[in-house]
Backbone as CSV, one residue per row, in Angstrom:
resi,resn,N_x,N_y,N_z,CA_x,CA_y,CA_z,C_x,C_y,C_z
1,MET,0.837,-1.190,0.000,0.000,0.000,0.000,0.879,1.250,0.000
2,ILE,0.310,2.299,-0.544,0.977,3.597,-0.579,0.193,4.553,0.298
3,ARG,0.910,5.271,1.137,0.279,6.265,2.006,0.405,7.636,1.347
4,ILE,-0.680,8.390,1.371,-0.721,9.724,0.785,-0.984,10.729,1.893
5,ASP,-0.145,11.746,1.960,-0.337,12.844,2.906,-0.272,14.150,2.124
6,VAL,-1.210,15.030,2.398,-1.208,16.351,1.783,-1.112,17.381,2.903
7,ASP,-0.119,18.245,2.816,0.027,19.331,3.778,-1.014,20.394,3.418
8,MET,-2.115,20.397,4.139,-3.219,21.294,3.806,-2.882,22.753,4.107
9,ASP,-1.814,23.001,4.854,-1.356,24.379,5.043,-0.670,24.904,3.785
10,LYS,-0.045,23.998,3.030,0.607,24.372,1.773,-0.363,24.335,0.592
11,CYS,-1.291,23.384,0.601,-2.196,23.159,-0.531,-3.024,24.410,-0.809
12,GLN,-3.039,24.811,-2.076,-3.838,25.958,-2.504,-5.022,25.528,-3.368
13,HIS,-5.283,24.223,-3.442,-6.444,23.652,-4.122,-6.459,23.954,-5.624
14,TYR,-5.281,23.962,-6.246,-5.202,24.161,-7.687,-5.793,22.973,-8.453
15,GLY,-5.711,21.785,-7.872,-6.328,20.612,-8.468,-5.523,19.914,-9.550
16,GLN,-4.258,20.251,-9.710,-3.451,19.576,-10.721,-3.325,18.087,-10.433
17,CYS,-3.302,17.723,-9.169,-3.201,16.316,-8.776,-4.415,15.518,-9.231
18,VAL,-5.558,16.170,-9.328,-6.793,15.496,-9.746,-6.647,14.932,-11.154
19,PHE,-5.945,15.651,-12.016,-5.760,15.187,-13.398,-4.860,13.960,-13.474
20,GLU,-3.916,13.846,-12.554,-2.968,12.728,-12.564,-3.491,11.492,-11.850
21,ALA,-4.272,11.675,-10.799,-4.769,10.532,-10.014,-6.181,10.827,-9.508
22,PRO,-7.158,10.837,-10.410,-8.527,11.174,-10.001,-9.167,10.153,-9.064
23,GLU,-8.597,8.952,-8.998,-9.117,7.944,-8.079,-8.785,8.294,-6.631
24,VAL,-7.782,9.150,-6.439,-7.303,9.498,-5.102,-7.666,10.936,-4.725
25,PHE,-7.517,11.858,-5.680,-7.713,13.279,-5.403,-8.969,13.791,-6.107
26,GLN,-9.759,14.586,-5.384,-10.935,15.227,-5.967,-11.068,16.627,-5.363
27,LEU,-11.708,17.513,-6.122,-12.105,18.803,-5.582,-13.579,18.700,-5.236
28,ASN,-13.941,19.111,-4.032,-15.340,19.012,-3.617,-16.152,20.188,-4.166
29,ALA,-17.401,20.298,-3.773,-18.295,21.339,-4.280,-17.791,22.742,-3.958
30,ASP,-16.974,22.865,-2.910,-16.400,24.159,-2.532,-15.011,24.371,-3.135
31,ASP,-14.637,23.494,-4.092,-13.315,23.531,-4.728,-12.169,23.354,-3.738
32,LYS,-12.412,22.573,-2.706,-11.378,22.218,-1.735,-10.943,20.787,-2.003
33,LEU,-9.661,20.522,-1.836,-9.122,19.195,-2.118,-9.575,18.180,-1.079
34,GLU,-9.986,17.030,-1.572,-10.252,15.855,-0.751,-9.439,14.717,-1.344
35,TYR,-8.995,13.802,-0.498,-8.185,12.685,-0.989,-8.315,11.501,-0.055
36,VAL,-7.976,10.337,-0.577,-7.928,9.136,0.253,-6.489,8.965,0.738
37,ALA,-6.331,8.421,1.918,-5.015,8.364,2.549,-4.168,7.164,2.124
38,GLU,-4.793,6.156,1.498,-4.048,4.978,1.052,-4.504,4.563,-0.329
39,ALA,-3.555,4.031,-1.085,-3.856,3.553,-2.437,-3.012,2.307,-2.698
40,PRO,-3.447,1.477,-3.637,-2.673,0.269,-3.954,-1.354,0.607,-4.659
41,ASP,-0.400,-0.300,-4.537,0.924,-0.105,-5.131,0.871,0.157,-6.636
42,GLU,-0.139,-0.372,-7.305,-0.246,-0.197,-8.755,-0.433,1.270,-9.147
43,MET,-0.786,2.109,-8.207,-1.021,3.525,-8.499,0.216,4.393,-8.285
44,LEU,1.355,3.775,-7.990,2.552,4.534,-7.658,2.916,5.555,-8.738
45,ALA,2.914,5.176,-9.992,3.301,6.101,-11.065,2.366,7.307,-11.117
46,ASP,1.063,7.069,-11.005,0.105,8.176,-11.020,0.287,9.092,-9.816
47,LEU,0.545,8.506,-8.658,0.727,9.304,-7.446,2.021,10.109,-7.488
48,GLU,3.077,9.513,-8.037,4.322,10.263,-8.199,4.123,11.426,-9.161
49,ALA,3.363,11.203,-10.232,3.069,12.277,-11.176,2.258,13.380,-10.504
50,ALA,1.285,13.004,-9.688,0.467,13.988,-8.973,1.335,14.820,-8.034
51,ALA,2.244,14.177,-7.318,3.137,14.903,-6.413,4.054,15.841,-7.196
52,ASP,4.511,15.385,-8.349,5.411,16.203,-9.169,4.731,17.453,-9.722
53,VAL,3.460,17.351,-10.110,2.781,18.500,-10.725,2.209,19.468,-9.702
54,CYS,2.215,19.106,-8.441,1.673,19.996,-7.414,2.519,21.266,-7.346
55,PRO,1.942,22.429,-7.670,2.735,23.656,-7.663,3.253,24.041,-6.273
56,MET,2.581,23.583,-5.243,2.977,23.917,-3.878,3.822,22.821,-3.232
57,GLN,4.024,21.708,-3.969,4.774,20.560,-3.440,4.228,20.133,-2.076
58,ALA,2.903,20.015,-2.017,2.209,19.703,-0.764,1.933,18.215,-0.580
59,ILE,2.222,17.392,-1.594,1.876,15.970,-1.550,3.103,15.134,-1.209
60,LEU,2.929,14.275,-0.211,3.974,13.332,0.171,3.415,11.931,0.024
61,ILE,4.137,11.080,-0.705,3.721,9.691,-0.831,4.820,8.798,-0.249
62,THR,4.396,7.781,0.483,5.329,6.820,1.072,4.753,5.430,0.914
63,ARG,5.626,4.470,0.772,5.173,3.073,0.693,5.021,2.528,2.098
64,ALA,3.877,1.932,2.343,3.585,1.388,3.681,4.194,0.022,3.850
């Protein structure tokens, strides 16, 4: 499993991560980021891409 952490103090809700891993990241009705905290190992490439495109570098992914 992969653990996903988003520093919500850094996150500005640009939503770039949503395009890379929509199964994990979503913008809610108020355009605020929501995400799931764990994902299967098969999603590693998408999650790394999401972390890379984050303009605020607010996403941390670790393997559990």
